Coordinates of C-alpha atoms in Angstrom, one line a residue:
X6 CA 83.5 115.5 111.0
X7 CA 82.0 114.4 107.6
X8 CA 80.0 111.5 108.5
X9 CA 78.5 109.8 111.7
X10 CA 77.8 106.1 112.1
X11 CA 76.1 103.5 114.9
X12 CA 78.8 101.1 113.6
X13 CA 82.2 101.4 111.7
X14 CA 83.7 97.8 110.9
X15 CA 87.3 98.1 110.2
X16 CA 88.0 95.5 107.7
X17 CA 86.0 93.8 104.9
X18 CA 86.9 90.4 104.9
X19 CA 84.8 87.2 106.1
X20 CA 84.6 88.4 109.5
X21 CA 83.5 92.5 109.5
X22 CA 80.9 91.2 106.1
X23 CA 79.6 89.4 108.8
X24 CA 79.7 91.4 111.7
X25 CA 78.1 94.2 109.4
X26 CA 74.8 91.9 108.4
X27 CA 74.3 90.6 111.7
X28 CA 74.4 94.5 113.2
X29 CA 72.0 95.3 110.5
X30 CA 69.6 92.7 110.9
X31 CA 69.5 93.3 114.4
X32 CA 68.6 96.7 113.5
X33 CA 71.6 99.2 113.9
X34 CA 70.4 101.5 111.0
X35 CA 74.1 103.1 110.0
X36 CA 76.8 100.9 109.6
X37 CA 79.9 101.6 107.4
X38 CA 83.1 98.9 106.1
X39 CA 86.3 100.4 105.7
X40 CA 88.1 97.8 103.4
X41 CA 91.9 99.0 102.0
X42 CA 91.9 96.9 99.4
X43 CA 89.5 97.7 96.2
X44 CA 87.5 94.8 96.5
X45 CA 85.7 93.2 99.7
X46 CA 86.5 89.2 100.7
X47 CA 89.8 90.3 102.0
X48 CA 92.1 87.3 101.4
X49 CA 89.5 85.5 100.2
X50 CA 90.1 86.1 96.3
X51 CA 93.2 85.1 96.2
X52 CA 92.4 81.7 98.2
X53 CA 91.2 80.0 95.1
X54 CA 91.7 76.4 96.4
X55 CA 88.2 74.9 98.2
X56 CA 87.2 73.7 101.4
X57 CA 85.3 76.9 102.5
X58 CA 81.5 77.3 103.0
X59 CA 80.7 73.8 104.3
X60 CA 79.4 75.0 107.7
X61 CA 78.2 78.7 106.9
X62 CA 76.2 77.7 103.6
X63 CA 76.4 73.7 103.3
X64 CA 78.1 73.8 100.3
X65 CA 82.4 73.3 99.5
X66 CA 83.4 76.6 98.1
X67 CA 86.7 77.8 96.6
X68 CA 87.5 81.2 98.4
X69 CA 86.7 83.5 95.9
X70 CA 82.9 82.0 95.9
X71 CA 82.4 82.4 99.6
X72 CA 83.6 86.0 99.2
X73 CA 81.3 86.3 96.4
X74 CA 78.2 85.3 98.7
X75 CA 79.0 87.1 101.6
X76 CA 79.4 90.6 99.0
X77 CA 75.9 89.4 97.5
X78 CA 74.6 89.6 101.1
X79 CA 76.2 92.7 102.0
X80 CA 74.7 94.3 99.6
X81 CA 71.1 92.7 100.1
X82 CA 71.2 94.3 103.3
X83 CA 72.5 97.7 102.0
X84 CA 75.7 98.0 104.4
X85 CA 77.4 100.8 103.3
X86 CA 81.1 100.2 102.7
X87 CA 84.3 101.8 101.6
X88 CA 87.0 100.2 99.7
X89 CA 90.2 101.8 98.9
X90 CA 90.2 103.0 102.8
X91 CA 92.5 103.0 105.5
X92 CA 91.8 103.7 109.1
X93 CA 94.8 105.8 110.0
X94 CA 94.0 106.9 113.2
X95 CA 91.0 106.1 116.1
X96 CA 90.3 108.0 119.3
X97 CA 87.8 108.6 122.0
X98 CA 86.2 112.2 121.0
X99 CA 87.0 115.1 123.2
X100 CA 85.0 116.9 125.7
X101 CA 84.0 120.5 125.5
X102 CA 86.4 122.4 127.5
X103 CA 88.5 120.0 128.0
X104 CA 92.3 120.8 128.7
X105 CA 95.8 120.5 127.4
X106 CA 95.6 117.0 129.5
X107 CA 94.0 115.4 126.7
X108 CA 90.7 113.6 125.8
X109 CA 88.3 112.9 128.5
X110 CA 86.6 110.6 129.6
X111 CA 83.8 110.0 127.7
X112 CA 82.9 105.7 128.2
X113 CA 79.8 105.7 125.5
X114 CA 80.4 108.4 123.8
X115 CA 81.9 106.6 120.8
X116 CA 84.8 107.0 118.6
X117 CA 86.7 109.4 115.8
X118 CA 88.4 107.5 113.2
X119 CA 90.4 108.8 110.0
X120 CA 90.3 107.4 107.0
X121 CA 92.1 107.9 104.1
X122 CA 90.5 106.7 101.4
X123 CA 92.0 107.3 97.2
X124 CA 88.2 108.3 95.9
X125 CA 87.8 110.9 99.2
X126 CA 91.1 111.8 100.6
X127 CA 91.4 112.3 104.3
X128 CA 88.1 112.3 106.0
X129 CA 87.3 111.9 109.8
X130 CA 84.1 109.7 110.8
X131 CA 82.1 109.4 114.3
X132 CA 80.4 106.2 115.5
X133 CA 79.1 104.7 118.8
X134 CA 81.0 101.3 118.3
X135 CA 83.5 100.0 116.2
X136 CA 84.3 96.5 115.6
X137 CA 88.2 95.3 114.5
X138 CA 88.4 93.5 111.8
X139 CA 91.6 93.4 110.5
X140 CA 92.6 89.8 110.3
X141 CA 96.5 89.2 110.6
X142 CA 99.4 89.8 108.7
X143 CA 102.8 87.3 108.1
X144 CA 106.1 86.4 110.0
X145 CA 108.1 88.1 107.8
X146 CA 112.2 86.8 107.3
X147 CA 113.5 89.1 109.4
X148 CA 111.1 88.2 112.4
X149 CA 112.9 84.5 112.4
X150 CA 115.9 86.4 112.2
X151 CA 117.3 84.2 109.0
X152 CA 120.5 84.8 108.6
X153 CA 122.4 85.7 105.1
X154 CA 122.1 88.3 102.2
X155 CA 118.9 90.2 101.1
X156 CA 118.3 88.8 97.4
X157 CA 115.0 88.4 95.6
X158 CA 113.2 85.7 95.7
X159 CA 112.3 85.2 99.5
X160 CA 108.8 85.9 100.0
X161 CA 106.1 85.1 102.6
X162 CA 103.7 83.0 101.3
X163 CA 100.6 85.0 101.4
X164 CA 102.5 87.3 98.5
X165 CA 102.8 84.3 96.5
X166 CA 99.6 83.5 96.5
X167 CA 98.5 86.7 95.8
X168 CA 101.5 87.0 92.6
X169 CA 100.1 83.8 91.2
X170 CA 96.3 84.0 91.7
X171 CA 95.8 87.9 91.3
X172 CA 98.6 89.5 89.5
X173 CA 99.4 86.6 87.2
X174 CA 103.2 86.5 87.8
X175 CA 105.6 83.2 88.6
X176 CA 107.9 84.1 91.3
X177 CA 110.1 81.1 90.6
X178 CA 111.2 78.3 89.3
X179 CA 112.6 75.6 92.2
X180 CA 111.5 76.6 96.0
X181 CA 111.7 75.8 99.3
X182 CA 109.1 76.4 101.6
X183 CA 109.7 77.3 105.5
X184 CA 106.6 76.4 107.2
X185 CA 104.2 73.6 107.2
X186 CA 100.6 74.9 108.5
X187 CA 97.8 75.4 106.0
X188 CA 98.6 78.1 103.7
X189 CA 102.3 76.4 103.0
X190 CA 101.1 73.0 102.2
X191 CA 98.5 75.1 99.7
X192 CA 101.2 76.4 98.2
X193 CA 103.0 73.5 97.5
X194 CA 100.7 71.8 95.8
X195 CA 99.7 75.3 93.9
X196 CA 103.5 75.9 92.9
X197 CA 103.4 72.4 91.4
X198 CA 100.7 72.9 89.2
X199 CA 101.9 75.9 87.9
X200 CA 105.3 74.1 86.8
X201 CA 106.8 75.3 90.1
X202 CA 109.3 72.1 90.9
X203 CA 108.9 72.4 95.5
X204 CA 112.5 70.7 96.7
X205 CA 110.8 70.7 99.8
X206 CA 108.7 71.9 103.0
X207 CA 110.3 72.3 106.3
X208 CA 108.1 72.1 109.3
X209 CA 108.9 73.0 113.1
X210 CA 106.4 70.6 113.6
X211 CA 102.8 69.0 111.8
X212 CA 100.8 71.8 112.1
X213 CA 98.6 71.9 109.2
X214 CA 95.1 69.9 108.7
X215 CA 95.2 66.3 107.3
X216 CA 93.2 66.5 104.7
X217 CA 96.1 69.6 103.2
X218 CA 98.5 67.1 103.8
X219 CA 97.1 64.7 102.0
X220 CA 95.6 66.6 98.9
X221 CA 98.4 69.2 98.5
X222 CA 101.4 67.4 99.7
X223 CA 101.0 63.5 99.7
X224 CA 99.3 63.5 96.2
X225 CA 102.1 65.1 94.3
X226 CA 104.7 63.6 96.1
X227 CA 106.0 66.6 97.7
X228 CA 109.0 66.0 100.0
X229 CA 107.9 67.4 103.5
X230 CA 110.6 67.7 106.6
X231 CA 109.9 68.5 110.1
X232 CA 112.0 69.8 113.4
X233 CA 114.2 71.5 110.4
X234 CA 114.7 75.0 109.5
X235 CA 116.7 77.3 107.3
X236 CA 119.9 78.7 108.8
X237 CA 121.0 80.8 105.7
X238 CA 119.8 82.1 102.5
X239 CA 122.6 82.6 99.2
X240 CA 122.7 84.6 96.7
X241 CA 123.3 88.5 96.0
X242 CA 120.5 89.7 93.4
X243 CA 118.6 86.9 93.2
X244 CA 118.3 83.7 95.4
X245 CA 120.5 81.1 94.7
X246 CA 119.7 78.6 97.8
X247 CA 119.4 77.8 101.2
X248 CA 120.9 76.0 103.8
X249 CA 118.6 73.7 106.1
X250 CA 119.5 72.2 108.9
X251 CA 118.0 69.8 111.4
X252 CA 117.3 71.2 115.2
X253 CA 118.0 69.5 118.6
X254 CA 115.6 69.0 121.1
X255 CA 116.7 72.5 122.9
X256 CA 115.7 74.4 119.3
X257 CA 119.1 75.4 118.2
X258 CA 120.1 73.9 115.0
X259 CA 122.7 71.5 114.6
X260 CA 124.8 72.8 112.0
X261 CA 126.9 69.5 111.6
X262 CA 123.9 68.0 109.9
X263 CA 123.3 71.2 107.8
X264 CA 122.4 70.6 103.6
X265 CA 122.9 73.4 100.8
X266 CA 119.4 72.9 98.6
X267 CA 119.6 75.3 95.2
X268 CA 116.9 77.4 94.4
X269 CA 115.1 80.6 93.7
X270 CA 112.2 80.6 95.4
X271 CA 112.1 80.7 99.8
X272 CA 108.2 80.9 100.6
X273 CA 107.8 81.6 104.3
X274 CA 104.8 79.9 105.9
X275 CA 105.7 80.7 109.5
X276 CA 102.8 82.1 111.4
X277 CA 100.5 84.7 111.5
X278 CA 100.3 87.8 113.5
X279 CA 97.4 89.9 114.5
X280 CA 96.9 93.0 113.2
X281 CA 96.0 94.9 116.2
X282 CA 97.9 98.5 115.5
X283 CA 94.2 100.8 115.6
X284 CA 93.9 98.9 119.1
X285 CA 97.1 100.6 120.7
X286 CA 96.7 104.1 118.6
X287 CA 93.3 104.3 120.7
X288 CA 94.8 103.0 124.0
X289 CA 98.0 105.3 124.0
X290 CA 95.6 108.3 123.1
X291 CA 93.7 107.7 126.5
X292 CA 97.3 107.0 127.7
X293 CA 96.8 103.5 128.6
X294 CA 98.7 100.3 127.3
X295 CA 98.6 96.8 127.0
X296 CA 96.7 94.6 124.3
X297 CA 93.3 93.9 123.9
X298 CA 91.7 91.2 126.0
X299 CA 88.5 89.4 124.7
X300 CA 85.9 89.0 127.4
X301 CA 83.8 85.8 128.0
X302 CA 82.0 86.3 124.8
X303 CA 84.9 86.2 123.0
X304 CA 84.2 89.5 121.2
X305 CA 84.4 92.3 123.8
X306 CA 87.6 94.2 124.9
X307 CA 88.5 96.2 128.4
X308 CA 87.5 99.6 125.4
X309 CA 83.6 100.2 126.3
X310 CA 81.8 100.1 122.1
X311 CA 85.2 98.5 120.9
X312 CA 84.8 94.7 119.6
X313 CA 87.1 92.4 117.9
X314 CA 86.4 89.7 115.8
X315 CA 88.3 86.7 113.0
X316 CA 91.7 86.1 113.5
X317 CA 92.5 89.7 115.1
X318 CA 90.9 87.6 118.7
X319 CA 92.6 84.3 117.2
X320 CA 94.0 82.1 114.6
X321 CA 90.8 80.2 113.8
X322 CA 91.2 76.9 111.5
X323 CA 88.2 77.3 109.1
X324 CA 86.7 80.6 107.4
X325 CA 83.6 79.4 108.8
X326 CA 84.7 80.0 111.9
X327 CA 85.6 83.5 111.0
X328 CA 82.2 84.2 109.7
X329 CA 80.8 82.9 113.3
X330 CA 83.0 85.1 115.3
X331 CA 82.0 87.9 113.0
X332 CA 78.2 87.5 113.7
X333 CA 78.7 87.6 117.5
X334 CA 80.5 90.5 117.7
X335 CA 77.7 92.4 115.2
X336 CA 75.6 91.0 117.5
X337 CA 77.6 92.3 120.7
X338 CA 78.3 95.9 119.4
X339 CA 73.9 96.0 118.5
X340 CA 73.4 95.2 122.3
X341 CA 75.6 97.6 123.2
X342 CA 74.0 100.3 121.0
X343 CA 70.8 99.8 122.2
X344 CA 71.9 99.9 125.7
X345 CA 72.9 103.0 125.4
X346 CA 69.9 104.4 123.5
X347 CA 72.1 105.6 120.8
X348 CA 68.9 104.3 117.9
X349 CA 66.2 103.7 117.8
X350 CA 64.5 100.1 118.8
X351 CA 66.5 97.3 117.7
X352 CA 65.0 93.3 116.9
X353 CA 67.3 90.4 117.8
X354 CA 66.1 87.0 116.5
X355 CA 68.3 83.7 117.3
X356 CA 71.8 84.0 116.3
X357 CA 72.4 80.7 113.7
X358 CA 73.6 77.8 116.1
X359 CA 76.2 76.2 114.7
X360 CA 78.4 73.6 116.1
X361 CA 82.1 73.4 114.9
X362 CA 83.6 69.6 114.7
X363 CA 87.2 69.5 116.0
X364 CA 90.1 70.3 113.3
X365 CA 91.6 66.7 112.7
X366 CA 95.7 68.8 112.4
X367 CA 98.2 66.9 111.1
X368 CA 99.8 65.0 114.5
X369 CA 104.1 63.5 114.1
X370 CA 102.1 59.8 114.3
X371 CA 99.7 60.2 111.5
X372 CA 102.9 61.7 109.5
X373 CA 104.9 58.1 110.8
X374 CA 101.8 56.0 109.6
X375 CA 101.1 57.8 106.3
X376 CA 104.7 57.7 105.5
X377 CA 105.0 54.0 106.0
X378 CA 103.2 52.5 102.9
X379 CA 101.1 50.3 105.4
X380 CA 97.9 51.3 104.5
X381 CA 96.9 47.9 103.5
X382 CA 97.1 45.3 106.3
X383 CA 97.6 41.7 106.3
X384 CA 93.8 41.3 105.9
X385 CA 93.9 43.5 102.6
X386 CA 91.8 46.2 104.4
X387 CA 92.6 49.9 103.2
X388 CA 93.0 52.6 106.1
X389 CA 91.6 56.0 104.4
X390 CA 91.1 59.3 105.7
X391 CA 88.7 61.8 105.0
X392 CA 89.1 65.0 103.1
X393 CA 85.4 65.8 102.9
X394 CA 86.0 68.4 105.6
X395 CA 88.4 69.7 108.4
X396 CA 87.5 66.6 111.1
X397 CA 89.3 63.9 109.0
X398 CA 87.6 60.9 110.0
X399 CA 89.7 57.6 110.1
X400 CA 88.4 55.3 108.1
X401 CA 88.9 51.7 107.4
X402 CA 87.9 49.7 104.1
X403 CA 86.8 46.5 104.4
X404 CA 88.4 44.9 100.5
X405 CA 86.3 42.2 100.0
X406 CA 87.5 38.4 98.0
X407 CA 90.8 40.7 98.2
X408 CA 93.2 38.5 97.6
X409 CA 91.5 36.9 94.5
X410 CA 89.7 39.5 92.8
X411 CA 93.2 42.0 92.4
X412 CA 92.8 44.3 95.1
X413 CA 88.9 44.5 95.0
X414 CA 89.1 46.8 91.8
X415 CA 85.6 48.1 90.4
X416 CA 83.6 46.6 93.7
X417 CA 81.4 49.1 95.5
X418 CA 80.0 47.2 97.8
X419 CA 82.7 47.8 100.3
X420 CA 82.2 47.5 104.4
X421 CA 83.5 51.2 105.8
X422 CA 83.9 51.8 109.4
X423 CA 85.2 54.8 111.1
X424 CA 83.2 57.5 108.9
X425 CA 81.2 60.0 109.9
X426 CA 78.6 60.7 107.3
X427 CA 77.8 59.6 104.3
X428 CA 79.7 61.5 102.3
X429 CA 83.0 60.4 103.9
X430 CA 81.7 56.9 103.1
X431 CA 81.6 57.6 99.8
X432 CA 84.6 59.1 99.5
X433 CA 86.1 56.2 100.7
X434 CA 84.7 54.0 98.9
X435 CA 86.2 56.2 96.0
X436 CA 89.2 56.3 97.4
X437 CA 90.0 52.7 97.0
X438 CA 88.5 52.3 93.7
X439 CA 89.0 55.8 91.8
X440 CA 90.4 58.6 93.4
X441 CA 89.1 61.9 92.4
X442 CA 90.1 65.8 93.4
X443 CA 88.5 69.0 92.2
X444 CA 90.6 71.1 90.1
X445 CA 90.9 74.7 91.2
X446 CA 92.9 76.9 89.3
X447 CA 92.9 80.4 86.9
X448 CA 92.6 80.9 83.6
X449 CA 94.0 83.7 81.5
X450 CA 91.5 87.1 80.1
X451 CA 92.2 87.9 76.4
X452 CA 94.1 90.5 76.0
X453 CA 94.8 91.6 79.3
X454 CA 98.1 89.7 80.6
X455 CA 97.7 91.0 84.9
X456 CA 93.8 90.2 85.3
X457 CA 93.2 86.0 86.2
X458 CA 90.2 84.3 86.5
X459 CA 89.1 82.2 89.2
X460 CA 87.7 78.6 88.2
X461 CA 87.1 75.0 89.3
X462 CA 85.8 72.0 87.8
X463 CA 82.1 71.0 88.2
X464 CA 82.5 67.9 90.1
X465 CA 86.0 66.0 90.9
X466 CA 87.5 64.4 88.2
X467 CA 89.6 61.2 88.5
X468 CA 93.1 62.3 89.8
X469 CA 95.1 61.1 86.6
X470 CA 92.8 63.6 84.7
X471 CA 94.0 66.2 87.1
X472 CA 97.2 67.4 85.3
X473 CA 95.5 66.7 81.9
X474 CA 93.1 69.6 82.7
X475 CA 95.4 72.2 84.7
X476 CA 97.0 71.5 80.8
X477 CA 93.7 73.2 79.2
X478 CA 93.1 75.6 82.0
X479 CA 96.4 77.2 80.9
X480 CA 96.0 77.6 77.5
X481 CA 92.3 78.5 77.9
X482 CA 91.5 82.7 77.5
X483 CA 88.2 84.2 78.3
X484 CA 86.1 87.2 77.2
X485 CA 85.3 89.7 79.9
X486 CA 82.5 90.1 81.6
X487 CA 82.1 86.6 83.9
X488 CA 80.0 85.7 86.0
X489 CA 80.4 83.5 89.6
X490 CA 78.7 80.2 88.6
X491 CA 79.5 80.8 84.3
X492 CA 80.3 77.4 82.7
X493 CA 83.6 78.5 80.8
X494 CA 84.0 75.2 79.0
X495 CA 82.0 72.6 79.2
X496 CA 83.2 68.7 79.4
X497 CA 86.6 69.5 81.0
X498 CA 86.5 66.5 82.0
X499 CA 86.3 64.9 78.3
X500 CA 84.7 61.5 76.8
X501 CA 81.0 62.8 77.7
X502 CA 82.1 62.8 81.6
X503 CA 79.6 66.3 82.1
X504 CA 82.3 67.9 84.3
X505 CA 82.3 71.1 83.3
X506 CA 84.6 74.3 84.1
X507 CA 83.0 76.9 86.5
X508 CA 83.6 80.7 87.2
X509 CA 83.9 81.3 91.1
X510 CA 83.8 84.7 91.0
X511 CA 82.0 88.2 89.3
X512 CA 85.1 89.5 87.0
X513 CA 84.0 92.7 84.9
X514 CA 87.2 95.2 84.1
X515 CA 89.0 93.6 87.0
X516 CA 90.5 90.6 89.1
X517 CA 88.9 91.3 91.9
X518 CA 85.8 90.6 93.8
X519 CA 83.0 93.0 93.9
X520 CA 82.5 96.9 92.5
X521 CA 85.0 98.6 94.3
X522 CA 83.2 102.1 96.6
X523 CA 79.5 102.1 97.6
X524 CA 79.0 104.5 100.5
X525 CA 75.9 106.3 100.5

């Protein structure tokens, strides 16, 4: 073995970054990520839209700057971490002596992972606990057993993302999108701002936040369908359409109502499955089965020094979340470390107490009431809600001398009830008077045509500037090096507005986020 560690965290996204710091500030001396990408943040860099960071640093982030701050602390807190690594194999080590029956028993004794990393080749690593990190990967076509030819052009939509934020490439022209949680509506509303034209989004059910619904779908006027599916894709080489059809209320489609939509694109948004592979390899070497089980912390497993954490326990709703569910099980795996007297003496201050508001998800009777232009009652009053964060507060607008003063236009001194701070208030307010959206987007590096940059506008910007500047951002190049936090132009926004256009993430000879290998 080439290297022993206290801790291995499998997995540098939002959850092992975190699960790493707390470990180390708890005082676990050797810890180790093991990333396979080439960059920490995990998904993160490709997530360029905002919403992130409101509970974990009080701020709204785009992806790529919360992945930025969490690789700032990493490093602060010199974890040591590998990028360009795969964990290829984990099992209990053996006993001396012991027989052709396989490992022993060893409970505490730790683990041997192999890593394969492109800087080191195959190397194997010991540690006292590991924690699993690996987030989840995509229903894929041929899970929903879709029916029809194999052309290009049907994608999931986590490689979409990553073709048109990372690698700088259109997929399409005209698409369809199966699936109507988060990360579809996302897309939706990302496709159309690249020039994308979305025929529509077909949804088992609502299943995505409000506030996505409303900034990525209901803004752009994005046709959205639910309790439909596609029952065939067309086309030989390339994609030529789909069929969609309706279901029944036993979930089998009803082909008499079935529709032919043309296009080139089929994103599937269909759900999310954990990547838990590294859990069976280590269960079937000690010749035992069945998947892991989080204990009443919500961390542990039935594997003594084995933690999960992110979406490998669960599907959480905000990366906040994640980051929370990473700190516990740092914290859990440092417990059991010093239980076992495997360091020295370890400090535990107060884990950060942070209480999560409940996700306001998209519900079939918000969809009925958003749908039926009767947002303004008899009264004049506006119905608005929030998009500040994930709870979507309900909020109504009092429109005062309404019916003589054209709707209330330019007043401020609006009556709001429903909200629940004062930033929902005044974005209500807003809402009935001038809507505004941040702009999050890429821009191009000069003379390099596969590296994108990351940016968003200072502050939001009135909604009918929004497709004004997506219009700059495209023709806009940039000089490598950048910066997370570089003003790239200043006064997007135009007529002295001092909105300006901001780098969200470190870009030197690369894309990605952070400097590829550290390990000590």
């Amino acid at each position: 073995m080439n290297s022993e560690y206290d801790l291995i965290v499998i997995g540098g996204g939002p959850a092992g970054m975190a699960a790493a710091v707390q470990a180390k500030e708890d005082g676990v001396e050797r810890v180790l990520i093991a990333e396979r990408n080439s960059y920490l943040g995990g998904i993160l860099p490709q997530c360029i839209h905002d919403g992130f960071g409101l509970s974990e640093f009080g701020d709204l982030m785009t992806g790529p700057e919360y992945a930025s701050a969490w690789v700032r602390i990493v490093k602060d807190a010199d974890v040591d971490y590998l990028t360009d690594a795969t964990v290829t194999d984990i099992r209990r080590p053996e006993r001396e002596g012991a027989g052709a029956s396989g490992p022993a028993e060893t409970g505490s004794a730790g683990f041997v992972l192999k890593i394969s990393s492109f800087s080191r080749g195959m190397e194997e690593y010991f540690c006292r606990a590991v924690i699993l990190a690996s987030g989840c990967r995509e229903r894929s076509r041929g899970q929903l057993r879709i029916p029809g030819s194999r052309p290009a052009g049907v994608y999931t939509a986590g490689s979409v993302q990553y073709m048109m934020n990372i690698q700088n490439y259109r997929p399409g022209t005209t698409a369809v999108i199966l699936g109507s949680g988060d990360i579809g509506l996302i897309m939706a509303r990302r496709m159309k701002w690249e020039g994308i034209r979305v025929r529509l989004v077909l949804g088992e059910k609502a299943s995505g936040l409000l506030r996505n619904y409303i900034q990525c779908v209901r803004d752009w006027d994005i046709p959205i369908r639910f309790s439909s599916t596609v029952v065939k894709i067309h086309g030989r080489k390339r994609l030529t359409g789909v069929t969609v059809a309706p279901e029944k209320p036993d979930g089998t489609p009803d082909m008499s109502a079935a529709q032919y939509i043309r296009c080139d694109l089929l994103v599937i948004a269909a759900g999310l499955i954990p990547e838990t592979e590294l859990w069976n390899c280590l269960r079937r070497s000690e010749g035992k089965k069945g998947g892991p089980v989080a204990g009443e912390d919500g961390v542990s497993t039935q594997e003594n020094g084995f933690f999960l954490c992110g979406n490998t326990v669960k599907q959480y709703d905000t990366v906040d979340e994640v980051s929370d569910s990473g700190r516990r099980a740092g914290r859990s795996a440092a417990l059991w470390i010093a239980e076992k007297g495997c360091c020295g003496e370890l400090s535990f201050s107060a884990l950060p107490h942070r209480v999560f508001s409940p996700q306001h998800v998209m519900t079939e009777a918000d969809m009925e009431y958003l749908s039926s232009g009767t947002e303004t009652d008899r009264s004049g009053d506006r119905t608005v809600y929030c998009i500040c964060c994930p709870k979507g507060c309900r909020m109504t607008v009092k429109m005062p001398e309404y019916a003589g003063d054209g709707g209330g236009c330019g007043r401020t001194d609006f009556e709001v009830q429903g909200y629940g701070c004062e930033a929902g208030r005044n974005y209500a307010v807003q809402e009935v008077t001038a809507p505004k959206r941040i702009v999050t987007t890429t821009v191009a590096v000069s003379g390099k045509r596969d590296i994108l940059v990351p940016v968003r506008t200072s502050e939001a910007v009135d909604k009918s500037a929004v497709e004004r500047i997506l219009s700059v951002c495209s023709r806009l190049k940039v000089r490598l090096p950048v910066s997370a936090g570089e003003i790239l132009k200043k006064d997007i926004g135009g007529a002295g507005s001092g909105i300006d256009l901001i780098c969200c993430a470190d870009c030197v000879r690369s894309g990605s986020i952070g400097s590829g290998e550290k390990l000590s």
